[in-house]
Backbone as a ProteinNet text record, in pm:
[ID]
protein_1_A
[PRIMARY]
XXXXXXXXXXXXXXXXXXXXXXXXXXXXXXXXXXXXXXXXXXXXXXXXXXXXXXXXXXXXXXXXXXXXXXXXXXXXXXXXXXXXXXXXXXXXXXXXXXXXXXXXXXXXXXXXXXXXXXXXXXXXXXXXXXXXXXXXXXXXXXXXXXXXXXXXXXXXXXXXXXXXXXXXXXXXXXXXXXXXX
[TERTIARY]
100.1	-38.5	62.3	51.4	161.2	131.3	174.1	134.6	68.8	-35.5	-96.2	-23.5	-55.1	26.5	13.6	-108.9	-95.3	-53	23	104.1	238.4	287.1	447.7	494.7	428.4	511.1	474.3	395.1	405.9	567.6	580.2	661.2	769.2	805.4	891.5	938.1	862.6	834.8	913.9	852	863.9	1038.4	1117.6	1234	1303.9	1221.6	1382.1	1360.8	1237.8	1208	1290.4	1352	1462.9	1553.7	1571.5	1779.2	1739.7	1704.7	1757	1724.9	1642.4	1668.6	1803.4	1805.5	1977.4	2098.1	2045.1	2191	2152.4	2116.8	2075.1	2116.3	2125.4	2173.1	2328.6	2390.4	2518.3	2597.4	2504.1	2620.4	2593.5	2492.9	2518.6	2610.5	2621.6	2723.6	2830.6	2887.2	3008.5	3017	2919.4	2939.2	3031.5	2951.9	3026.2	3144.6	3175.1	3329.3	3387.5	3379	3477	3486.5	3381.7	3360.4	3458.3	3539.6	3642	3638.1	3774	3789.5	3781.6	3730.8	3679.3	3772	3707.1	3792.4	3934.2	4032.6	4095.9	4024.5	4085.7	3977.7	4076	4006.1	4060.7	4218.9	4204.5	4378.7	4451.2	4414.7	4563.5	4543.4	4507.8	4528.4	4577.7	4593.2	4722.4	4816.9	4860.5	4987.7	5098.6	5240.5	5280.5	5292.4	5354.1	5397.6	5291.3	5135.6	4990.4	4983.4	5018.7	4995.8	5088.4	5223.7	5329.2	5233.3	5190.1	5115.9	5051.3	4946.2	4797.9	4862.8	4968.2	5027.3	5112.8	5148.2	5235	5056.4	5009.6	4896.6	4815.7	4807.3	4801.8	4826.7	5003.5	5025.3	5048.6	5013.8	4985.8	5088.9	5142.7	5282.8	5193	5251.5	5184.1	5253.8	5236.9	5320.3	5372.5	5474.1	5600.7	5653.8	5704.5	5837.7	5931.6	5960.5	6084.5	6045	5919.4	5902.2	5792.6	5793.6	5616.7	5737.7	5650.9	5656.5	5598.6	5624.5	5545.9	5582.1	5529.6	5535.9	5518.6	5586.7	5543.9	5547.6	5495.2	5484.9	5397.7	5410.2	5246	5252.6	5323.9	5362.4	5524.1	5581.9	5720	5788.4	5805.3	5755	5893.3	5972.3	6125.6	6083.8	6123.6	6099.8	6271.4	6211	6298.7	6470	6534.7	6693.1	6711.9	6647.3	6644.5	6630.8	6711.7	6707.2	6653.3	6587.7	6581.7	6468.8	6390.7	6335.4	6208.3	6076.2	5982.5	5926.7	5873.1	5825.3	5755	5631.9	5514.8	5590.1	5696.6	5793	5847.8	5916.7	5974	5840.8	5769.2	5597.5	5554.2	5575	5568.6	5636.8	5779.7	5901.6	5860.3	5859.7	5873.7	5675.7	5620.6	5514.4	5555.1	5565.3	5626.1	5763.1	5794.5	5968	5914	5855.4	5772.4	5660.7	5622.9	5536.2	5605.6	5673.9	5845.2	5884.4	5910.3	6025.4	5954.2	5824.6	5670.3	5637.5	5630.4	5607.5	5805.5	5882.7	5970.1	6052.4	6020.7	6106.2	6209.2	6333.5	6422.1	6543.9	6515.3	6577.4	6451.8	6553.7	6424.8	6573.6	6471.1	6580.6	6461.1	6557.1	6486.3	6527.3	6438.4	6493.6	6471	6580.1	6526.6	6513.7	6467.5	6375.3	6376.5	6417.3	6351	6293.4	6245.5	6203.1	6296	6285	6341.9	6411.5	6392.5	6464.1	6626	6682.7	6871.1	6905	7060.2	7062	7121.4	7119.1	7106	7192.4	7352.8	7400.8	7419.7	7324.4	7258	7172.2	7038.9	6927.1	7017.7	7083.6	7149.7	7204.5	7244.3	7318	7192.3	7088.8	7009.7	6909.2	6870	6804.8	6890.9	7043.8	7097.4	7114.7	7076.5	7084.9	6910.5	6837	6727.1	6709.9	6742.6	6780.9	6829.7	6965.2	7011.1	6980	6904.5	6771.4	6739.8	6639.9	6520.5	6566.4	6683.1	6765.4	6787.5	6812.3	6879.1	6772.3	6663	6539.9	6496.3	6554.1	6452.9	6557	6700	6782.1	6752.4	6700	6664.3	6568.3	6489.6	6355.3	6423.7	6532.1	6613.7	6652.7	6596.4	6676.1	6824.8	6902.3	7055.6	7074.6	7170.2	7215.1	7254.5	7280.2	7316.9	7249.9	7098.7	7027.4	6926.3	7011	6896.6	6988.7	6911.5	7004.3	7000.8	7058.4	7011.5	7020.8	6921.6	6978.7	6880.7	6999.3	6975.6	6856.9	6794.1	6721.9	6745.1	6776.6	6763	6605.6	6578.7	6489	6406.4	6473.5	6437	6325	6278.2	6121.6	6031.6	5930.8	5839.1	5738.9	5647	5522.5	5417.5	5518.7	5409.8	5406.6	5349.7	5420.1	5516.3	5639.5	5723.3	5687.3	5574	5535.4	5468.5	5427.1	5371.2	5409	5368.3	5455.6	5429.3	5324.1	5200.9	5250.6	5267.5	5344.3	5543.1	5602.1	5762.1	5720.2	5648.5	5608.1	5585.4	5552.4	5509.1	5635.2	5728.5	5837.5	5985.1	5948.1	6060.8	6022	6059.5	5984.5	6064.8	6081.3	6137.6	6033.8	6074.3	6002.8	6032.3	5985.3	6009.1	6000.7	6123.8	6096.7	6105.2	6034.1	6072.7	6061	6179.9	6236.8	6197.6	6193.4	6157	6093.5	5927.7	5939.5	5966.9
-123.9	-15.9	110	253.7	356.3	465.6	514.9	623.1	729.4	782.2	879.5	964.9	1128.8	1236.5	1344.6	1323.8	1409.3	1333.6	1182.3	1148	1190.4	1236.7	1211	1322.8	1476.8	1534.1	1455	1369	1266.8	1186.7	1120.8	1053.3	1136.7	1273	1347.8	1338	1395	1406.1	1343.5	1206.1	1050.7	1035.2	1112.5	1069.5	1136.3	1303.3	1435.2	1396.6	1335.3	1323.9	1167.6	1076.1	931.3	992.1	1066	1132.9	1237.2	1294.2	1358.3	1294.4	1191.5	1141.3	1017.2	999.7	902	1022.4	1116.2	1238.4	1245.8	1249.7	1270.9	1181.1	1065.9	896.9	983.1	1013.4	939.5	1107.8	1191.5	1311.6	1272.7	1209.6	1167.6	1054	962.4	904.4	935.3	1017.3	1116.3	1160.6	1188.2	1329.9	1274.1	1111.8	992.2	949.1	960	941.7	1032	1149.3	1280.5	1324.3	1254.2	1291.7	1357	1464.5	1467.7	1314.5	1299.1	1166.6	1216.4	1115.9	1157.4	1240.8	1304.2	1359.2	1294.6	1314.8	1230.2	1217.7	1123.7	1108.4	1187.4	1126.3	1216.1	1232.5	1065.3	1049.8	1041.9	1065.1	1136.9	1278.4	1326.9	1514.3	1517	1430.9	1454.7	1476.1	1564.4	1636.8	1564.2	1477.8	1379.6	1435.6	1499.6	1569.6	1487.1	1556.4	1482.1	1335.5	1289.9	1131.5	1113.2	1123.2	1098.2	1115.7	1245.4	1272.4	1151.4	1119.8	1022.6	912.2	807.9	735.3	684.7	822.1	809	787.6	887.2	923.3	774.6	699.1	524.4	482.2	454.3	405.4	402.9	537.2	546.5	695.7	774.2	819.6	949.5	1051.3	1139.7	1305.3	1377.7	1460.5	1538.8	1593.2	1643.1	1754.8	1797.5	1944.2	1832.3	1698.9	1647.3	1581.5	1632.2	1574	1456.7	1378.6	1290.2	1127.5	1108.2	1018.7	890.1	810.8	680.5	589.3	613.9	550.9	420.4	300.1	167.2	139.5	165.9	113.6	35.8	-85.6	-161.6	-266.1	-187.5	-281.6	-386.2	-251.2	-354.2	-316.6	-391.9	-397.1	-489.1	-469.1	-551.7	-646.8	-737.2	-852.4	-745.3	-735.4	-696.7	-775.8	-607.7	-689.2	-699.4	-667.5	-792	-665.5	-688.4	-655.8	-699.5	-821.1	-903.8	-878.7	-816.3	-794.9	-915.3	-865.8	-1051.3	-1043.1	-1199.5	-1193.5	-1112.9	-1035.8	-921.7	-851.9	-824.5	-680.3	-674.8	-729.3	-788.1	-817.9	-784.4	-816.3	-669	-575.4	-461.8	-346.7	-392.1	-316.7	-315.3	-479.2	-502.3	-386.1	-397.7	-337.7	-220.2	-150	-14	43.5	-55.8	-6.5	-44.8	-141.9	-122.8	5.7	60.4	182.1	269	304.7	380.4	437.9	299.9	289.5	321.5	236.1	210.7	401	498.4	645.3	745.4	740.9	770.9	782.4	711.7	777.1	677.6	731.8	686	665.2	799.2	821.7	835.5	736	784.5	788.8	751.3	812.8	696.7	580.8	469.1	567.4	506.3	603.7	446.9	412.8	243	316.8	281.7	343.7	204.6	250.4	115.6	147.8	92.9	115.3	146.6	194.1	263.2	105.1	5.5	-109.5	-138.3	-104.4	-111.1	-7.9	-3	190.5	185.9	351.3	447.9	409.2	387.9	309.8	210.4	100.5	13	16.4	124.9	107	187.5	304.9	375	232.1	165	82.2	-7.3	-64.6	-102.9	-88.1	58.5	137.9	190.9	200.3	186.4	23.7	-33.2	-171.9	-223.9	-154	-144.1	-147.1	9.7	109.5	12.1	-19.9	-138.8	-245.4	-283.7	-406.7	-379.6	-265.9	-194.6	-181.7	-117.2	-40.8	-149.1	-256	-369	-409.3	-468.7	-490.6	-442.5	-228.4	-193.2	-186.6	-272.2	-245.2	-369	-457.1	-638.3	-632.9	-455	-465.8	-394.7	-287.4	-244.6	-79.7	-33.4	89	38.3	131.3	159.1	188.2	111.9	135.3	261.5	346.5	484.1	595.8	530	613.4	639.1	489.1	526	548.6	723.3	746.8	621.3	617.6	511.8	655.3	659.8	718.8	595.5	613.5	543.1	628	655.8	741.1	702.1	552	548	521.8	540.9	532.1	741.5	824.4	915.2	978.4	926.5	908.3	898.9	841.7	738.3	752.8	644.1	669.6	605.5	533.6	466.5	475.2	412.3	458.3	310.1	335.8	259.9	262.8	231	216.2	64.1	79	-56.8	-168.5	-260.2	-363.9	-379.4	-360.7	-255.1	-101.2	-69.6	49.9	65	-27.4	-58.9	-89.1	-229.9	-299.8	-183.1	-27.2	-0.8	102.2	69.9	216.2	132.7	-15.3	-98.2	-74.6	-10.6	34.3	103.7	97.8	175.3	298.1	375	497.3	533.8	591	565.1	751.9	778.2	953.3	948.3	1014.1	1092	1210.3	1258.9	1404.2	1500	1481.8	1519.3	1493.6	1473.8	1418	1439.3
-30.4	-5.8	20.3	-87.2	-120	-15.6	49.6	149.1	60.3	90.3	35.3	67.5	-35.7	-82.7	71.5	175.3	292.6	365.2	395.2	451.9	464.2	383.9	304.8	495	519.9	640.8	706.2	787.7	893.3	877.6	786.1	726.8	747	688.7	748.4	879.8	931.5	1063.7	1162	1141.8	1190.5	1204	1049.6	994.9	1094.6	1120.5	1140.5	1343.2	1360.1	1500.2	1588.4	1441.9	1441.5	1464.1	1377.3	1396	1509	1533.2	1661.2	1800.7	1783	1910.6	1866.5	1784.6	1745.5	1790.7	1760.8	1775.4	1975.8	2019.2	2101.4	2188.4	2171.4	2293.4	2208.1	2128.4	2098.6	2155.8	2136.2	2192.7	2351.8	2426.8	2558.8	2620.8	2558	2508.3	2525.3	2390.8	2437.9	2503.5	2565.7	2699.4	2835.6	2824.4	2918.6	2891.7	2817	2789.2	2842.5	2802.3	2810.8	2929.3	3064.4	3162.7	3281.2	3385	3443	3499.6	3555.6	3663.9	3765.9	3815.2	3954.8	4079.6	4148.7	4225.5	4343.2	4371.4	4437.9	4588.9	4657.6	4786.7	4901	4985.9	5093.6	5197.2	5116.4	5179.6	5105.2	4973.2	4823.8	4855.5	4894.3	4955.1	5035.2	5153.1	5267.6	5238.9	5263.8	5244.6	5373.2	5292.1	5382.4	5510.9	5578.4	5709.8	5767	5701.8	5799.8	5822.5	5715.9	5700.2	5807.2	5804	5925.4	6063.8	6105	6211.2	6268.2	6118.8	6138.1	6203.2	6118.1	6113.4	6241.1	6299	6440.9	6563.2	6511.9	6617.7	6627.2	6496.5	6499.2	6610	6587.8	6666.1	6861.2	6868.6	7033.1	7058.5	6960.1	6985.8	7026.4	7124.5	7122.5	7124.2	7103.3	7100.9	7215	7195.4	7353.9	7267.4	7375	7386.6	7282.4	7308.6	7267.9	7102.9	7094.5	6977.4	6990	6921.5	6914.8	6959.1	7095	7198.4	7238.7	7178.3	7286.9	7338.2	7483.7	7601.3	7568.2	7571.3	7562.9	7710.7	7791.8	7955.4	7972.8	7986.1	7918.6	7813.4	7744.7	7619	7586	7678.7	7630.3	7808.2	7879.3	8036.5	8006.6	8109.1	8163.9	8284.4	8307.3	8458.5	8562.4	8688.5	8727.9	8713.5	8699.9	8731.4	8558.5	8417	8312.6	8190.4	8101.3	7977	7879.8	7910.2	7784.9	7723.9	7576.6	7588.2	7510.7	7532.9	7562	7424.1	7380.7	7278.1	7281	7332.1	7229.7	7256.6	7284.3	7291.5	7182.2	7163.9	6989.7	6942.9	6914.2	6819.8	6788.2	6903.4	6907.7	6868.6	6831.5	6799.4	6647.4	6594.8	6441.5	6417.2	6466.4	6411.5	6410.9	6499.8	6527.8	6406.9	6450.8	6316.4	6209.8	6162.2	6041.7	5956.3	5991.5	6020.9	5989.2	6137	6103.4	5929.3	5923.4	5836.5	5668.5	5715.8	5573.5	5601.2	5649	5646.9	5658.2	5615.4	5609.1	5707.7	5834.6	5973.8	5960.3	5985.7	5989.9	6120.1	6181.5	6305.5	6457.4	6523.8	6681.8	6768.4	6840.9	7020.7	7079.8	7166.8	7245.3	7363.8	7467.7	7611.4	7693.1	7806.2	7895	8023.3	8131.9	8240.3	8347.6	8449.2	8547.4	8693.3	8728.1	8879.3	9004	9109.9	9224.1	9232.2	9276.4	9362.3	9293.2	9417.6	9403.9	9366.1	9344.5	9331.4	9222.1	9232.9	9104.4	9013.5	9005	8973.4	8902.5	8949.7	8905.4	8808.5	8836.8	8789.2	8640.4	8666.8	8502.5	8405.3	8430	8382	8270.7	8385.1	8346.6	8231.6	8303	8207.1	8028	8025.9	7899.4	7813.5	7880.3	7857	7820.4	7842	7813.1	7641.8	7681.2	7550	7421.3	7464.2	7421.8	7308.2	7383.4	7326.9	7256.7	7335.3	7259.2	7072.8	7084.6	6963.9	6850.3	6933.6	6827	6786.6	6850.2	6768.6	6666.1	6687.4	6604.1	6418.1	6488.6	6389.4	6290.6	6396.3	6355	6205.5	6230.6	6138.3	6036.7	6031.5	5934.4	5947.1	6085.7	6126.7	6111.9	6115.3	6112.6	6222.4	6273.9	6442.8	6458.5	6324.5	6359.3	6360.1	6342.2	6350.7	6495.4	6560.7	6676.9	6769	6833.5	6988.5	7086.3	7155.2	7298.3	7406.8	7510.6	7660.4	7769.6	7826.2	7939.7	8075.4	8159.9	8284.7	8433.1	8386.2	8564.4	8580.3	8756.1	8811.6	8788.1	8691.3	8753.7	8698.1	8601.9	8472.8	8543.7	8637.8	8652.2	8575.5	8532.6	8472.6	8597.1	8662.2	8796.3	8931.3	9057.8	9188.1	9237.9	9284.8	9280.8	9403.6	9454.7	9638.6	9581.9	9450.3	9475.9	9341.2	9293.5	9246.1	9068.1	9124.7	8964.7	8882.9	9015	8979.9	8915	8949.8	8907.7	8800.9	8779.1	8661.5	8548.5	8543	8478.5	8427.6	8533.8	8553.5	8460.4	8453.3	8387.9	8231.4	8178.4	8036.8	7946.6	7834	7733.9	7650.1	7569.3	7522.1	7367.9	7294.9	7172.5	7099.4	7046.1	7024.4	6915	6833.6	6697.8	6677.5	6671.7	6719	6567	6466.4	6347.6	6308.9	6145.6	6133.5	5975.6
[MASK]
+++++++++++++++++++++++++++++++++++++++++++++++++++++++++++++++++++++++++++++++++++++++++++++++++++++++++++++++++++++++++++++++++++++++++++++++++++++++++++++++++++++++++++++++++++++

């Protein structure tokens, strides 16, 4: 059946409408392909200094007048008159060392502490040996020995009450300090 002469304008309109729809679909598809890349996530826009501070806080470091300090009292403790790290202490050092090296912190200070049982000289020596034992554990995890400052404070900086066993246990510890980011 042949279209009537009066149906020609309607046929032309339908073809124009179909062409217009195809053009709109094509333009929409092309527009989607050329859209801007997604904005960077918040983590990608944080400056390196702030990333280091976040990582230090996540480990338990706190800002002090000396730098960022991690008091390992309760996490790395020592038996009476002993400078040997426990298995838990070695695990703690491993976790801290890997994080610090991972964020580019290569220099640290390790401070050794004791309770007040025994002479000042004995405790000074013991605190230095605790700092050294902990420093060696950091070296085993990839730190350079020369990049670790070791200090012993004997019983001069208690964090617990030396009149109780629980307090003395808290004082038999090491502290890690990051002076500069």
